[in-house]
Coordinates of C-alpha atoms in Angstrom, one line a residue:
Chain A
M15 CA 160.5 192.9 4.8
P16 CA 158.2 191.6 7.6
V17 CA 156.3 188.4 7.0
D18 CA 152.7 189.0 5.9
H19 CA 150.3 186.7 7.6
R20 CA 147.1 188.5 6.5
R21 CA 147.2 188.5 2.8
I22 CA 145.6 185.4 1.2
Q23 CA 148.1 183.8 -1.1
G24 CA 146.8 182.1 -4.3
P25 CA 146.8 178.3 -4.2
E26 CA 150.3 177.0 -4.5
C27 CA 149.7 174.9 -7.5
S28 CA 148.6 177.8 -9.7
E29 CA 150.8 178.8 -12.6
D30 CA 151.0 181.2 -15.4
Y31 CA 148.9 180.1 -18.4
R32 CA 151.8 180.7 -20.8
K33 CA 154.1 177.8 -21.3
P34 CA 157.7 179.1 -21.1
K35 CA 159.4 178.8 -24.4
N36 CA 162.6 176.8 -24.4
L37 CA 165.4 178.6 -26.2
D38 CA 167.2 177.9 -29.4
A39 CA 170.7 179.1 -29.8
A40 CA 170.4 179.5 -33.5
L41 CA 167.6 182.0 -33.1
L42 CA 169.8 184.2 -31.0
K43 CA 172.4 184.8 -33.6
K44 CA 171.5 185.6 -37.2
G45 CA 174.0 187.1 -39.5
G46 CA 176.4 187.9 -36.7
R47 CA 173.8 190.0 -34.9
R48 CA 171.8 189.1 -31.8
A49 CA 168.0 188.8 -31.6
D50 CA 167.6 192.5 -30.9
G51 CA 170.0 193.6 -33.6
R52 CA 173.0 194.3 -31.4
K53 CA 176.5 193.1 -32.0
C54 CA 178.0 190.7 -29.5
G55 CA 180.0 193.4 -27.7
E56 CA 177.3 196.1 -27.8
Q57 CA 175.6 197.5 -24.7
R58 CA 171.9 198.3 -24.8
K59 CA 170.9 202.0 -24.8
I60 CA 170.8 203.3 -21.3
F61 CA 168.3 205.7 -19.9
L62 CA 169.2 207.0 -16.5
K63 CA 167.4 209.6 -14.4
P64 CA 168.3 210.7 -10.9
G65 CA 165.9 212.2 -8.4
V66 CA 162.7 210.3 -9.5
V67 CA 161.4 209.6 -6.0
S68 CA 160.6 212.8 -4.2
Q69 CA 160.3 211.3 -0.7
A70 CA 163.6 209.6 -0.8
K71 CA 166.9 211.4 0.0
G72 CA 168.3 210.2 -3.3
S73 CA 166.9 208.0 -6.1
A74 CA 167.6 206.9 -9.6
Y75 CA 165.8 205.1 -12.4
I76 CA 167.5 203.0 -15.1
E77 CA 166.2 201.5 -18.3
L78 CA 168.2 199.1 -20.4
D79 CA 165.6 198.5 -23.2
H80 CA 163.2 196.2 -21.4
T81 CA 165.0 196.0 -18.0
K82 CA 163.7 198.7 -15.7
V83 CA 165.0 199.2 -12.2
I84 CA 164.3 201.9 -9.7
C85 CA 166.4 202.6 -6.6
S86 CA 165.8 204.8 -3.6
V87 CA 168.3 205.8 -0.9
F88 CA 167.2 207.0 2.5
D89 CA 168.8 209.2 5.1
P90 CA 171.2 207.5 7.5
R91 CA 169.5 206.2 10.5
E92 CA 170.9 204.8 13.7
K93 CA 171.8 201.1 13.6
A94 CA 170.0 199.0 16.2
S95 CA 173.1 197.4 17.6
R96 CA 172.4 194.1 19.4
N97 CA 175.3 194.3 21.8
V98 CA 178.0 196.8 22.7
E99 CA 180.8 194.8 21.1
Q100 CA 179.2 195.2 17.7
Q101 CA 179.5 199.0 17.7
T102 CA 182.2 199.7 15.2
V103 CA 183.7 202.8 13.6
R104 CA 182.1 201.9 10.3
G105 CA 178.7 202.6 9.1
E106 CA 176.6 200.1 7.1
I107 CA 174.7 200.0 3.9
F108 CA 171.5 198.0 4.2
C109 CA 170.5 196.8 0.7
E110 CA 167.1 195.4 -0.1
F111 CA 166.7 194.1 -3.6
K112 CA 163.3 193.0 -4.9
F113 CA 161.8 191.8 -8.1
A114 CA 158.3 193.2 -8.5
S115 CA 155.6 190.5 -8.7
F116 CA 154.9 191.5 -12.3
S117 CA 158.5 191.9 -13.4
G118 CA 158.8 188.5 -15.2
V119 CA 156.5 186.1 -17.0
Q120 CA 155.9 184.1 -13.9
R121 CA 154.3 186.0 -11.0
R122 CA 156.7 186.4 -8.1
S123 CA 155.8 186.5 -4.4
H124 CA 155.3 190.0 -2.9
Q125 CA 157.8 189.0 -0.2
Q126 CA 161.4 188.5 -0.8
E127 CA 162.3 185.1 -2.2
A128 CA 165.6 183.3 -2.1
D129 CA 167.1 185.1 -5.1
D130 CA 165.9 188.5 -3.9
K131 CA 167.8 187.9 -0.7
E132 CA 170.9 186.7 -2.6
Y133 CA 170.9 189.7 -4.9
S134 CA 170.5 192.0 -1.9
L135 CA 173.8 190.6 -0.5
L136 CA 175.6 190.7 -3.8
L137 CA 174.5 194.3 -4.3
K138 CA 175.7 195.3 -0.8
N139 CA 179.1 193.7 -1.5
A140 CA 179.3 195.6 -4.8
L141 CA 178.5 199.0 -3.3
E142 CA 180.3 198.8 0.0
P143 CA 183.9 199.4 -1.3
A144 CA 182.7 202.6 -3.1
V145 CA 181.1 204.2 0.0
C146 CA 183.0 206.1 2.7
L147 CA 181.6 204.0 5.5
H148 CA 183.8 205.7 8.1
E149 CA 181.8 209.0 7.5
F150 CA 178.7 207.7 9.3
P151 CA 179.8 205.4 12.1
N152 CA 177.0 203.4 13.7
F153 CA 174.5 204.6 11.2
Q154 CA 173.1 202.7 8.3
V155 CA 172.0 203.9 4.9
D156 CA 169.0 202.1 3.4
V157 CA 169.2 201.3 -0.3
Q158 CA 166.0 199.9 -1.7
V159 CA 166.1 198.5 -5.2
L160 CA 163.0 197.4 -7.1
V161 CA 163.1 195.7 -10.5
L162 CA 160.0 196.8 -12.4
Q163 CA 160.7 194.7 -15.4
D164 CA 163.4 192.0 -15.8
D165 CA 164.9 191.3 -19.2
G166 CA 168.3 190.2 -18.2
S167 CA 171.3 192.0 -16.5
S168 CA 169.0 193.2 -13.7
L169 CA 171.8 193.0 -11.0
A170 CA 174.2 194.9 -13.2
A171 CA 171.6 197.6 -13.8
A172 CA 170.8 197.7 -10.1
I173 CA 174.5 198.3 -9.3
T174 CA 174.7 201.2 -11.7
C175 CA 171.3 202.6 -10.6
A176 CA 172.2 202.3 -6.8
G177 CA 175.5 204.0 -7.4
L178 CA 173.7 207.0 -9.0
A179 CA 171.1 207.0 -6.3
L180 CA 173.7 207.1 -3.6
A181 CA 175.4 210.0 -5.4
D182 CA 172.1 211.8 -5.7
A183 CA 171.6 211.3 -1.9
A184 CA 174.9 212.9 -1.3
V185 CA 176.3 209.9 0.5
P186 CA 180.1 210.3 0.6
M187 CA 181.7 208.0 -1.9
Y188 CA 185.1 207.2 -3.3
D189 CA 183.8 206.3 -6.7
L190 CA 180.7 205.6 -8.8
P191 CA 180.1 201.9 -9.0
V192 CA 179.1 200.5 -12.3
G193 CA 177.5 197.1 -13.0
L194 CA 178.3 195.0 -16.1
S195 CA 177.2 191.6 -17.2
K196 CA 178.2 189.1 -19.8
A197 CA 176.8 185.8 -20.9
F198 CA 178.7 183.3 -22.9
T199 CA 178.2 179.8 -24.4
G200 CA 180.9 178.0 -26.3
D201 CA 182.7 180.7 -28.3
T202 CA 179.9 183.2 -28.3
E203 CA 179.9 186.0 -25.8
F204 CA 176.9 188.3 -25.3
Y205 CA 177.7 191.5 -23.5
D206 CA 174.7 192.9 -21.5
P207 CA 172.5 189.9 -22.1
T208 CA 168.8 190.0 -22.4
G209 CA 166.7 187.6 -20.3
A210 CA 166.5 185.0 -23.0
E211 CA 170.3 185.1 -23.6
E212 CA 170.9 184.8 -19.9
R213 CA 168.7 181.7 -19.5
L214 CA 170.2 180.1 -22.5
C215 CA 173.8 180.6 -21.3
L216 CA 173.0 179.4 -17.8
R217 CA 171.6 176.2 -19.2
G218 CA 174.2 175.7 -21.8
V219 CA 173.9 174.5 -25.3
D220 CA 174.4 170.8 -26.0
G221 CA 177.8 170.2 -27.3
E222 CA 179.3 173.4 -26.0
S223 CA 181.1 172.8 -22.7
D224 CA 181.8 176.4 -21.6
H225 CA 178.8 178.4 -20.7
G226 CA 177.6 180.8 -18.0
V227 CA 176.7 184.3 -16.9
F228 CA 178.8 186.7 -14.9
T229 CA 178.0 190.1 -13.4
V230 CA 180.8 192.4 -12.3
G231 CA 180.6 195.4 -9.9
F232 CA 183.3 197.8 -11.0
L233 CA 184.8 201.0 -9.6
P234 CA 186.3 202.7 -12.7
T235 CA 188.4 205.4 -11.1
F236 CA 190.3 203.0 -9.0
N237 CA 190.2 200.1 -11.4
Q238 CA 188.8 197.9 -8.6
V239 CA 186.4 194.9 -9.0
S240 CA 184.1 195.0 -6.0
Q241 CA 181.9 192.1 -7.0
L242 CA 182.4 189.2 -9.4
F243 CA 179.4 187.0 -9.4
H244 CA 179.4 184.1 -11.8
S245 CA 177.4 180.9 -12.4
G246 CA 178.3 178.4 -15.1
H247 CA 181.0 176.2 -16.3
I248 CA 184.2 177.7 -17.6
S249 CA 187.9 177.2 -17.8
P250 CA 190.1 179.6 -15.8
D251 CA 192.0 181.2 -18.7
R252 CA 188.9 182.1 -20.6
F253 CA 187.4 183.6 -17.4
E254 CA 190.5 185.6 -16.7
K255 CA 190.5 186.9 -20.3
M256 CA 187.0 188.2 -19.9
I257 CA 187.8 190.0 -16.7
S258 CA 190.6 191.8 -18.3
E259 CA 188.1 193.4 -20.7
V260 CA 185.9 194.7 -18.0
G261 CA 187.8 198.0 -17.6
T262 CA 187.2 199.2 -21.2
L263 CA 183.6 198.1 -21.1
A264 CA 182.9 199.9 -17.9
A265 CA 184.3 203.2 -19.1
E266 CA 181.4 203.7 -21.5
V267 CA 178.8 203.3 -18.8
H268 CA 180.8 205.3 -16.3
K269 CA 180.9 208.3 -18.6
A270 CA 177.2 208.2 -19.1
V271 CA 176.5 208.1 -15.3
Q272 CA 178.9 211.0 -14.7
A273 CA 177.4 213.1 -17.5
I274 CA 173.9 212.6 -16.1
L275 CA 174.9 213.4 -12.5
L276 CA 176.6 216.5 -13.7
S277 CA 173.6 217.7 -15.7
A278 CA 171.3 217.0 -12.7
V279 CA 173.5 219.1 -10.4
K280 CA 173.7 221.9 -13.0
S281 CA 169.9 222.0 -13.4
S282 CA 169.3 222.0 -9.7
I283 CA 171.6 225.0 -9.4
D284 CA 169.9 226.7 -12.3
S285 CA 166.5 226.2 -10.8
S286 CA 167.5 227.5 -7.4
N287 CA 169.0 230.5 -9.1
N288 CA 165.8 231.1 -11.0
S289 CA 163.7 230.8 -7.9
K290 CA 165.8 233.5 -6.3
L291 CA 165.1 235.8 -9.3
L292 CA 161.4 235.2 -8.9
L293 CA 161.5 236.6 -5.4
Chain B
M12 CA 181.3 184.7 11.5
A13 CA 182.6 185.6 14.9
D14 CA 184.7 188.8 14.8
I15 CA 188.2 188.5 16.1
L16 CA 189.9 191.5 17.5
L17 CA 193.6 191.7 16.6
S18 CA 196.1 194.3 17.6
E19 CA 198.3 196.0 15.0
A20 CA 201.3 194.0 16.2
E21 CA 199.5 190.7 15.7
K22 CA 198.4 191.7 12.2
T23 CA 201.9 192.8 11.2
F24 CA 203.3 189.5 12.5
I25 CA 200.9 187.5 10.3
L26 CA 201.7 189.7 7.4
H27 CA 205.4 189.3 7.7
G28 CA 205.0 185.5 7.9
V29 CA 202.8 185.4 4.9
R30 CA 205.3 187.3 2.8
D31 CA 207.7 184.4 3.5
N32 CA 205.0 181.9 2.7
V33 CA 204.8 180.8 6.3
R34 CA 201.7 181.0 8.4
N35 CA 201.1 181.0 12.2
D36 CA 200.6 177.2 12.3
G37 CA 203.5 176.4 10.0
R38 CA 201.5 175.9 6.8
S39 CA 202.3 177.4 3.4
C40 CA 199.9 179.8 1.8
S41 CA 198.2 177.1 -0.3
E42 CA 197.7 174.4 2.3
F43 CA 194.5 173.3 3.9
R44 CA 194.3 172.5 7.6
P45 CA 193.7 168.8 8.5
I46 CA 190.2 167.7 7.4
E47 CA 188.1 165.0 9.0
L48 CA 185.3 163.3 7.1
E49 CA 182.6 160.9 8.2
L50 CA 179.8 159.5 6.2
G51 CA 176.4 158.0 7.0
L52 CA 175.9 159.5 10.4
V53 CA 172.3 160.5 10.2
E54 CA 169.9 157.5 10.1
N55 CA 166.8 159.2 9.0
A56 CA 168.5 160.9 6.0
N57 CA 169.2 159.2 2.6
G58 CA 172.8 160.4 2.8
S59 CA 174.8 162.4 5.2
A60 CA 178.4 163.6 5.9
R61 CA 180.2 165.5 8.6
V62 CA 183.3 167.6 7.8
R63 CA 185.6 168.9 10.5
L64 CA 188.1 171.4 9.1
A65 CA 190.2 172.6 12.1
N66 CA 187.6 174.6 14.2
T67 CA 184.8 174.4 11.6
D68 CA 182.3 171.6 12.1
V69 CA 179.6 171.1 9.5
L70 CA 176.9 168.4 9.2
V71 CA 175.2 167.9 5.8
A72 CA 172.2 165.6 5.4
V73 CA 170.4 164.8 2.1
K74 CA 166.7 163.8 2.2
C75 CA 164.8 162.7 -0.9
E76 CA 161.3 163.6 -1.5
I77 CA 158.9 163.0 -4.4
D78 CA 157.8 166.3 -6.0
N79 CA 156.4 167.7 -9.3
P80 CA 159.1 168.7 -11.8
P81 CA 159.5 172.4 -12.7
S82 CA 157.2 173.4 -15.6
N83 CA 159.9 174.6 -17.9
F84 CA 162.1 171.6 -17.4
P85 CA 159.7 168.6 -17.1
D86 CA 162.4 165.9 -17.4
E87 CA 164.5 167.2 -14.5
G88 CA 164.4 166.9 -10.7
K89 CA 165.1 169.5 -8.1
L90 CA 168.0 170.3 -5.7
D91 CA 167.2 172.5 -2.7
F92 CA 169.8 173.9 -0.3
F93 CA 169.1 175.0 3.2
V94 CA 171.7 176.2 5.6
D95 CA 171.1 176.5 9.3
C96 CA 173.5 178.5 11.4
S97 CA 172.9 176.9 14.7
A98 CA 173.2 179.0 17.9
N99 CA 175.6 176.3 19.0
A100 CA 178.3 177.7 16.8
T101 CA 178.4 181.2 18.3
P102 CA 176.0 183.3 20.3
Q103 CA 175.8 185.7 17.5
F104 CA 173.7 183.1 15.6
E105 CA 171.0 183.2 18.2
G106 CA 167.5 183.8 16.9
K107 CA 167.7 185.5 13.5
G108 CA 171.4 186.5 13.9
G109 CA 172.7 183.8 11.5
E110 CA 170.0 184.3 8.9
Q111 CA 171.9 186.6 6.6
L112 CA 174.9 184.3 6.6
A113 CA 172.7 181.3 6.1
V114 CA 171.0 182.9 3.1
E115 CA 174.4 183.8 1.5
L116 CA 175.8 180.3 1.9
A117 CA 172.7 178.6 0.6
A118 CA 172.6 180.9 -2.4
L119 CA 176.3 180.2 -3.1
M120 CA 175.8 176.5 -3.0
S121 CA 172.7 176.5 -5.3
R122 CA 174.7 178.5 -7.8
A123 CA 177.6 176.2 -7.7
Y124 CA 175.3 173.2 -8.4
Q125 CA 173.2 175.1 -11.0
T126 CA 174.6 173.7 -14.2
R127 CA 174.1 170.3 -15.8
E128 CA 177.8 169.7 -15.8
S129 CA 178.0 169.9 -12.0
F130 CA 175.0 167.9 -11.2
N131 CA 172.7 166.3 -13.8
L132 CA 169.2 166.9 -12.6
S133 CA 167.7 164.7 -15.3
T134 CA 168.9 161.6 -13.3
L135 CA 166.3 162.6 -10.7
S136 CA 163.3 162.3 -13.0
I137 CA 160.8 159.6 -12.3
I138 CA 158.0 160.3 -14.7
K139 CA 158.6 163.1 -17.2
G140 CA 156.4 166.0 -16.5
M141 CA 154.7 164.4 -13.5
K142 CA 157.0 163.2 -10.8
C143 CA 160.6 163.7 -9.9
W144 CA 162.9 163.4 -6.9
K145 CA 163.7 166.5 -4.9
L146 CA 166.9 166.4 -3.0
C147 CA 166.7 168.5 0.1
I148 CA 170.3 169.2 1.2
D149 CA 170.3 170.6 4.7
V150 CA 173.5 172.0 6.2
L151 CA 173.9 172.4 9.9
I152 CA 176.8 174.5 11.1
L153 CA 177.8 173.2 14.4
E154 CA 181.0 175.2 14.9
C155 CA 182.3 178.2 13.1
G156 CA 186.0 178.7 12.7
G157 CA 186.7 180.1 9.2
S158 CA 186.5 178.5 5.7
L159 CA 182.8 177.8 6.2
I160 CA 181.9 177.5 2.5
D161 CA 184.9 175.2 1.9
A162 CA 183.7 172.8 4.6
I163 CA 180.1 173.0 3.4
S164 CA 180.9 172.2 -0.2
M165 CA 183.1 169.3 0.8
G166 CA 180.3 168.0 3.2
T167 CA 177.7 168.4 0.4
K168 CA 179.8 166.4 -2.1
A169 CA 180.4 163.7 0.5
A170 CA 176.8 163.6 1.5
L171 CA 175.7 163.2 -2.1
A172 CA 178.2 160.4 -2.5
D173 CA 176.6 158.7 0.5
T174 CA 173.1 159.2 -0.8
K175 CA 171.1 156.3 -2.0
I176 CA 167.9 157.0 -3.9
P177 CA 165.3 154.3 -3.7
K178 CA 164.5 152.7 -7.0
V179 CA 161.0 153.5 -8.1
S180 CA 158.9 151.9 -10.8
V181 CA 155.5 152.9 -12.1
I182 CA 152.8 150.4 -11.9
G183 CA 149.5 150.8 -13.8
S184 CA 147.7 154.0 -14.1
D185 CA 144.2 153.7 -12.8
E186 CA 142.2 156.4 -14.6
G187 CA 144.8 159.0 -14.4
T188 CA 146.2 158.2 -11.0
L189 CA 149.7 156.8 -11.1
E190 CA 151.1 154.4 -8.6
L191 CA 154.8 154.3 -7.8
E192 CA 156.3 151.2 -6.3
L193 CA 159.5 150.9 -4.4
A194 CA 161.8 148.2 -5.7
D195 CA 162.1 145.1 -3.5
E196 CA 165.2 143.7 -1.9
A197 CA 166.0 141.3 -4.7
D198 CA 166.4 143.9 -7.3
G199 CA 168.6 146.1 -5.1
R200 CA 166.7 148.7 -3.1
E201 CA 168.7 151.8 -3.9
E202 CA 171.0 153.3 -6.4
P203 CA 173.7 155.9 -5.9
L204 CA 173.8 159.4 -7.4
D205 CA 176.2 160.7 -10.0
W206 CA 178.2 162.9 -7.7
H207 CA 181.6 162.8 -9.3
H208 CA 181.4 166.1 -11.1
A209 CA 180.2 168.1 -8.1
P210 CA 182.3 171.1 -7.4
C211 CA 184.3 172.1 -4.3
L212 CA 184.4 175.7 -3.3
V213 CA 187.7 177.3 -2.3
T214 CA 188.0 180.6 -0.5
L215 CA 191.1 182.6 -1.2
N216 CA 191.8 185.5 1.1
K217 CA 194.0 188.3 -0.2
L218 CA 196.7 189.7 2.1
E219 CA 198.9 192.3 0.3
D220 CA 200.2 190.3 -2.7
S221 CA 199.7 186.9 -1.3
L222 CA 196.6 184.6 -1.6
L223 CA 195.8 182.5 1.4
V224 CA 193.9 179.2 1.1
D225 CA 191.8 178.2 4.1
A226 CA 192.4 181.2 6.3
S227 CA 192.0 180.9 10.0
A228 CA 189.8 183.5 11.7
E229 CA 192.8 185.6 12.7
E230 CA 194.1 185.7 9.2
E231 CA 190.7 186.6 7.8
A232 CA 190.6 189.6 10.2
C233 CA 193.8 190.9 8.4
C234 CA 192.7 190.3 4.9
A235 CA 191.3 193.0 2.8
A236 CA 189.4 191.0 0.2
A237 CA 188.3 187.4 -0.5
L238 CA 187.4 185.5 -3.6
I239 CA 185.3 182.3 -3.5
V240 CA 185.7 180.0 -6.5
G241 CA 183.8 176.8 -7.2
V242 CA 186.0 174.3 -8.9
S243 CA 184.8 171.0 -10.5
P244 CA 187.1 168.0 -10.9
N245 CA 187.6 168.7 -14.6
K246 CA 189.3 172.0 -13.8
K247 CA 186.3 174.2 -14.7
I248 CA 185.0 177.1 -12.6
T249 CA 181.3 176.8 -11.7
T250 CA 180.9 179.9 -9.6
T251 CA 182.7 182.9 -8.2
S252 CA 181.8 185.5 -5.7
I253 CA 183.5 188.3 -3.8
P254 CA 182.1 188.2 -0.3
G255 CA 182.2 191.0 2.3
H256 CA 183.3 194.6 1.7
G257 CA 186.6 194.0 -0.1
S258 CA 187.5 194.6 -3.7
F259 CA 190.2 193.5 -6.1
L260 CA 192.3 195.5 -8.4
A261 CA 191.1 194.8 -11.9
D262 CA 194.6 193.8 -12.9
S263 CA 194.4 190.6 -14.8
K264 CA 197.6 189.3 -13.2
I265 CA 196.1 189.0 -9.7
F266 CA 192.9 187.3 -11.1
A267 CA 195.0 185.0 -13.2
R268 CA 197.0 184.0 -10.1
A269 CA 193.9 183.7 -8.0
L270 CA 192.0 181.6 -10.5
N271 CA 194.9 179.3 -11.3
L272 CA 195.6 178.8 -7.6
A273 CA 191.9 178.2 -6.9
V274 CA 191.7 175.6 -9.7
D275 CA 194.9 173.9 -8.6
V276 CA 193.8 173.7 -5.0
G277 CA 190.2 172.8 -6.0
V278 CA 191.2 169.9 -8.2
K279 CA 193.6 168.5 -5.5
L280 CA 190.8 168.9 -2.9
N281 CA 188.3 167.1 -5.2
T282 CA 190.8 164.2 -5.7
A283 CA 191.6 163.9 -2.0
L284 CA 187.9 164.0 -1.2
E285 CA 187.0 161.3 -3.7
A286 CA 189.8 159.1 -2.3
A287 CA 188.6 159.6 1.2
I288 CA 185.0 158.8 0.3
K289 CA 186.0 155.7 -1.6
K290 CA 188.1 154.5 1.4
H291 CA 185.2 155.2 3.7
Q292 CA 182.8 153.2 1.5
T293 CA 185.1 150.2 1.1
L294 CA 186.4 149.9 4.6
K295 CA 183.1 150.7 6.4
P296 CA 184.6 151.7 9.7
P297 CA 182.7 150.5 12.8
P298 CA 180.1 152.9 14.1
R299 CA 181.5 155.3 16.7
G300 CA 179.8 157.7 19.0
F301 CA 178.4 160.8 17.3
L302 CA 180.9 163.7 17.4
D303 CA 183.5 161.4 18.6

């Protein structure tokens, strides 16, 4: 995103009037259920819709309760190569990840901040193994992801959403990438954490040494982990145990994405058949 | 990082060697190349370190500034990473070329130091809710020869070990304005940070079934995937990431091997680094020319 010199930024010392609430671990788990009533290993209900942006080649919108992410994929365009040596036989995916200014409690800058740039790279690394880059040498496919509302697991949602958008844009792919995330503190594990659960587990609860959040980019058909992004404090055996569960967790999300893609293709065939009848 | 072009024959040669646990320079798959460490080079910084890992040269400087603490954690300080890929390292870093790599490395470092167990930010607080120390950690990449993040993490830990924060006391509040005073010579001007739990990041490159530690640029060109693991001295993992366009089979055996190897190597690296820092601090070698 180009730097904007013209817009007047608010004074730097201004802050949101709401004091952020600090989290209490006890509140997050009552009677074996989480704050929103889910079990620890339960995924939030997913709403996925491809083809939401008419001007883009392909697009998708995902909703995981309060996390809302929209993704657009544009036609391949020629890469501006800086020097002849950099021309390769592979194409490129250019990912731009952005949290909307109103996506969280604190207002975010309208330009990319440090974590937007970090997530862009992580998303790119998660998607690249799934795309047949050799099919469009010297071209780049633009993937723009915008998080409209962030309530945890936004990177995981973005990976799933971008995968569906790439499929909707008919970009040749090996597999549909799926994003998953898990937060854990002490012995408690929260699958598909909300924003509050993520913040708590990143911080850690006093007295519990293992804590953290990890996001996995997964290719279910090939059983490949394309991205393993983690922050926290954990022993290696515990970590390895959690990775081994990823395959089964991803299968659920993968089935949903496949079903939606199939029904979208079917309905577009039906509508084109119907339009022929009208003629 | 600079791209190396290798022929198929060269790649096969490296692969065959790695299968027998022998690499081009005679190391085994889990050995680091010789590392040089120097502390206290930059006069205007509160702490600095230079790490030379074979062809990779990294200079890390820590500067302390007084800032307002974050509103949601008023009794903590701040840690800010900035990586500069200087055009000295390779012409590809000229202008904005190195920006993407710089962002990736800075983000990785901030994540590795994010938790209280790695670095306790509450030690940086001066007055709760009003003033705190902000440590600006600036990394300058002088030369780029593989294992960048490993060198940067070692340099950061060493620079933090070298950092002395001025002792500050609050004197009188004159109708709301606070005055901070630096401690005088008699009381001991500065105090060190608690850097002992800081993590070291280890990059593992996967070549067929083997995992290479500290891969040279040629070896990196052959490897399909890499895994970066941040390891703290008490054998815990602080961060992981899969850079680049590779992917790993979700077979727990390869992850188990990779994580165990990373933790093993990481702990040894942390121990060796601590020993070297201690030696440097006690012996106080005479000042030599910069980049000697």
